[in-house]
Coordinates of N, CA and C in Angstrom, one line a residue:
M1298 N 0.5 -0.8 0.0 CA -0.1 -0.3 0.2 C 0.7 1.4 0.0
G1299 N 0.9 1.6 -1.1 CA 1.2 2.8 -1.1 C 0.6 4.5 -0.6
F1300 N 1.6 5.1 0.2 CA 1.0 6.9 0.8 C -0.1 7.0 0.0
L1301 N 0.0 7.3 -1.5 CA -1.6 8.3 -2.4 C -1.9 6.8 -2.0
E1302 N -2.7 6.0 -1.7 CA -4.3 5.4 -1.4 C -4.2 5.6 0.0
E1303 N -3.5 5.4 0.7 CA -3.0 5.8 2.3 C -4.0 6.6 2.0
A1304 N -3.4 8.4 1.6 CA -4.2 9.4 1.5 C -5.1 9.7 1.3
E1305 N -6.2 9.0 0.3 CA -6.8 8.2 0.0 C -7.9 8.4 0.6
K1306 N -7.8 7.0 1.7 CA -8.7 6.6 3.1 C -9.0 7.5 4.2
I1307 N -7.6 8.2 3.5 CA -7.8 9.8 5.1 C -8.0 11.1 4.5
A1308 N -8.9 11.5 3.3 CA -9.2 12.0 2.9 C -10.5 12.0 3.2
G1309 N -11.3 10.7 2.5 CA -12.3 10.2 2.9 C -12.7 10.4 4.9
A1310 N -12.4 9.8 5.6 CA -12.2 10.6 6.3 C -13.0 12.4 6.9
V1311 N -12.0 12.9 6.3 CA -11.7 13.7 6.5 C -13.7 14.5 6.0
V1312 N -13.1 14.0 5.3 CA -14.8 14.3 4.2 C -16.2 13.9 5.1
A1313 N -16.1 12.9 5.5 CA -17.1 12.4 6.5 C -16.9 12.9 7.9
V1314 N -15.9 13.8 8.3 CA -16.3 14.9 9.3 C -17.0 15.6 9.2
E1315 N -16.1 16.2 8.0 CA -16.7 17.7 7.8 C -18.3 17.8 7.2
G1316 N -18.2 16.6 7.0 CA -20.0 16.2 6.2 C -20.9 16.1 7.6
V1317 N -20.3 14.6 8.9 CA -21.2 15.6 9.9 C -20.8 16.6 10.3
K1318 N -20.6 17.6 10.7 CA -20.0 18.8 10.7 C -21.5 19.9 10.0
K1319 N -21.2 19.4 9.4 CA -22.2 20.8 8.3 C -23.6 20.0 8.6
L1320 N -23.8 18.9 9.0 CA -25.7 17.9 9.0 C -25.8 18.7 10.2
D1321 N -24.5 18.6 11.1 CA -24.9 18.7 12.6 C -23.8 19.8 13.3
P1322 N -23.4 20.6 13.2 CA -23.1 21.5 13.8 C -22.9 21.3 15.9
N1323 N -23.1 21.0 15.9 CA -23.4 20.1 17.1 C -23.5 18.9 17.9
A1324 N -22.4 18.7 16.9 CA -22.7 16.5 17.3 C -21.6 16.7 18.1
S1325 N -21.5 15.1 18.7 CA -20.4 14.6 20.1 C -19.0 14.2 19.2
I1326 N -18.3 13.7 19.8 CA -17.2 13.8 19.2 C -17.2 11.5 18.8
L1327 N -17.9 11.7 19.9 CA -18.0 10.3 19.2 C -18.7 10.1 17.9
T1328 N -19.5 10.7 17.6 CA -20.6 10.5 16.0 C -19.6 11.2 15.0
E1329 N -18.4 12.4 15.5 CA -17.7 12.7 14.3 C -16.1 11.6 14.0
G1330 N -16.4 10.6 15.6 CA -15.0 9.5 15.7 C -15.8 7.8 14.4
A1331 N -16.7 8.3 14.8 CA -17.8 7.4 13.5 C -17.7 7.3 12.0
A1332 N -18.3 9.0 11.9 CA -18.6 9.2 10.4 C -16.9 9.1 10.6
A1333 N -16.0 9.7 10.6 CA -14.2 9.0 10.4 C -14.2 8.3 10.2
V1334 N -14.3 6.9 11.4 CA -14.3 5.6 10.7 C -15.2 4.7 9.1
A1335 N -16.1 5.5 9.4 CA -17.2 5.3 7.9 C -16.5 5.8 6.6
G1336 N -15.8 7.7 7.4 CA -15.6 7.5 5.7 C -14.6 7.1 5.7
Y1337 N -12.9 6.8 6.1 CA -12.1 5.9 5.7 C -12.7 4.4 5.3
K1338 N -12.8 3.2 6.3 CA -13.4 2.2 5.8 C -14.3 2.3 4.5
G1339 N -15.3 3.0 3.6 CA -15.7 3.4 2.3 C -14.8 3.8 1.5
A1340 N -14.1 4.0 1.6 CA -12.4 5.2 0.4 C -12.3 3.9 0.5
E1341 N -11.5 2.6 1.3 CA -10.9 1.6 1.3 C -11.6 0.8 0.9
A1342 N -13.0 0.8 1.0 CA -14.0 -0.4 0.5 C -13.9 0.1 -1.1
I1343 N -14.3 1.3 -1.7 CA -14.4 1.3 -2.8 C -13.6 1.7 -3.2
E1344 N -11.1 1.6 -3.0 CA -10.7 1.6 -4.2 C -11.0 -0.4 -4.3
E1345 N -11.1 -0.9 -3.3 CA -10.9 -2.7 -3.5 C -11.4 -2.9 -4.8
H1346 N -13.0 -2.4 -4.9 CA -13.6 -2.4 -5.5 C -13.4 -2.4 -8.0
L1347 N -12.5 -0.5 -6.7 CA -12.2 -0.4 -8.6 C -11.0 -1.3 -9.0
E1348 N -9.7 -2.3 -8.2 CA -8.8 -2.9 -8.4 C -9.2 -3.6 -8.9
K1349 N -10.6 -5.0 -8.0 CA -10.7 -6.2 -9.3 C -11.7 -5.8 -9.8
K1350 N -12.2 -4.9 -10.0 CA -12.2 -4.4 -12.2 C -11.1 -4.1 -12.5
D1351 N -10.7 -3.7 -12.8 CA -9.6 -3.7 -13.3 C -9.0 -4.6 -13.8
E1352 N -9.3 -6.0 -12.8 CA -8.6 -7.3 -12.7 C -9.3 -7.9 -14.1
N1353 N -10.5 -7.7 -13.3 CA -11.6 -8.6 -14.4 C -11.6 -8.2 -15.9
N1354 N -11.2 -6.4 -15.8 CA -11.0 -6.0 -17.3 C -9.8 -6.6 -17.7
Q1355 N -8.9 -6.8 -17.3 CA -7.1 -7.3 -18.3 C -7.4 -8.6 -18.7

């Protein structure tokens, strides 16, 4: 796993937390943490899906 792949996952976590803050400015730290985990794992799942799709097309 390279630096860029990890940076994409972290960006997913940041975007998810910012989205929660926009929806609920008074969100608790637990809500923000859950959003960060979901964003990280979501970006990871998308990356894996795209890798499998590339492997199937080749």
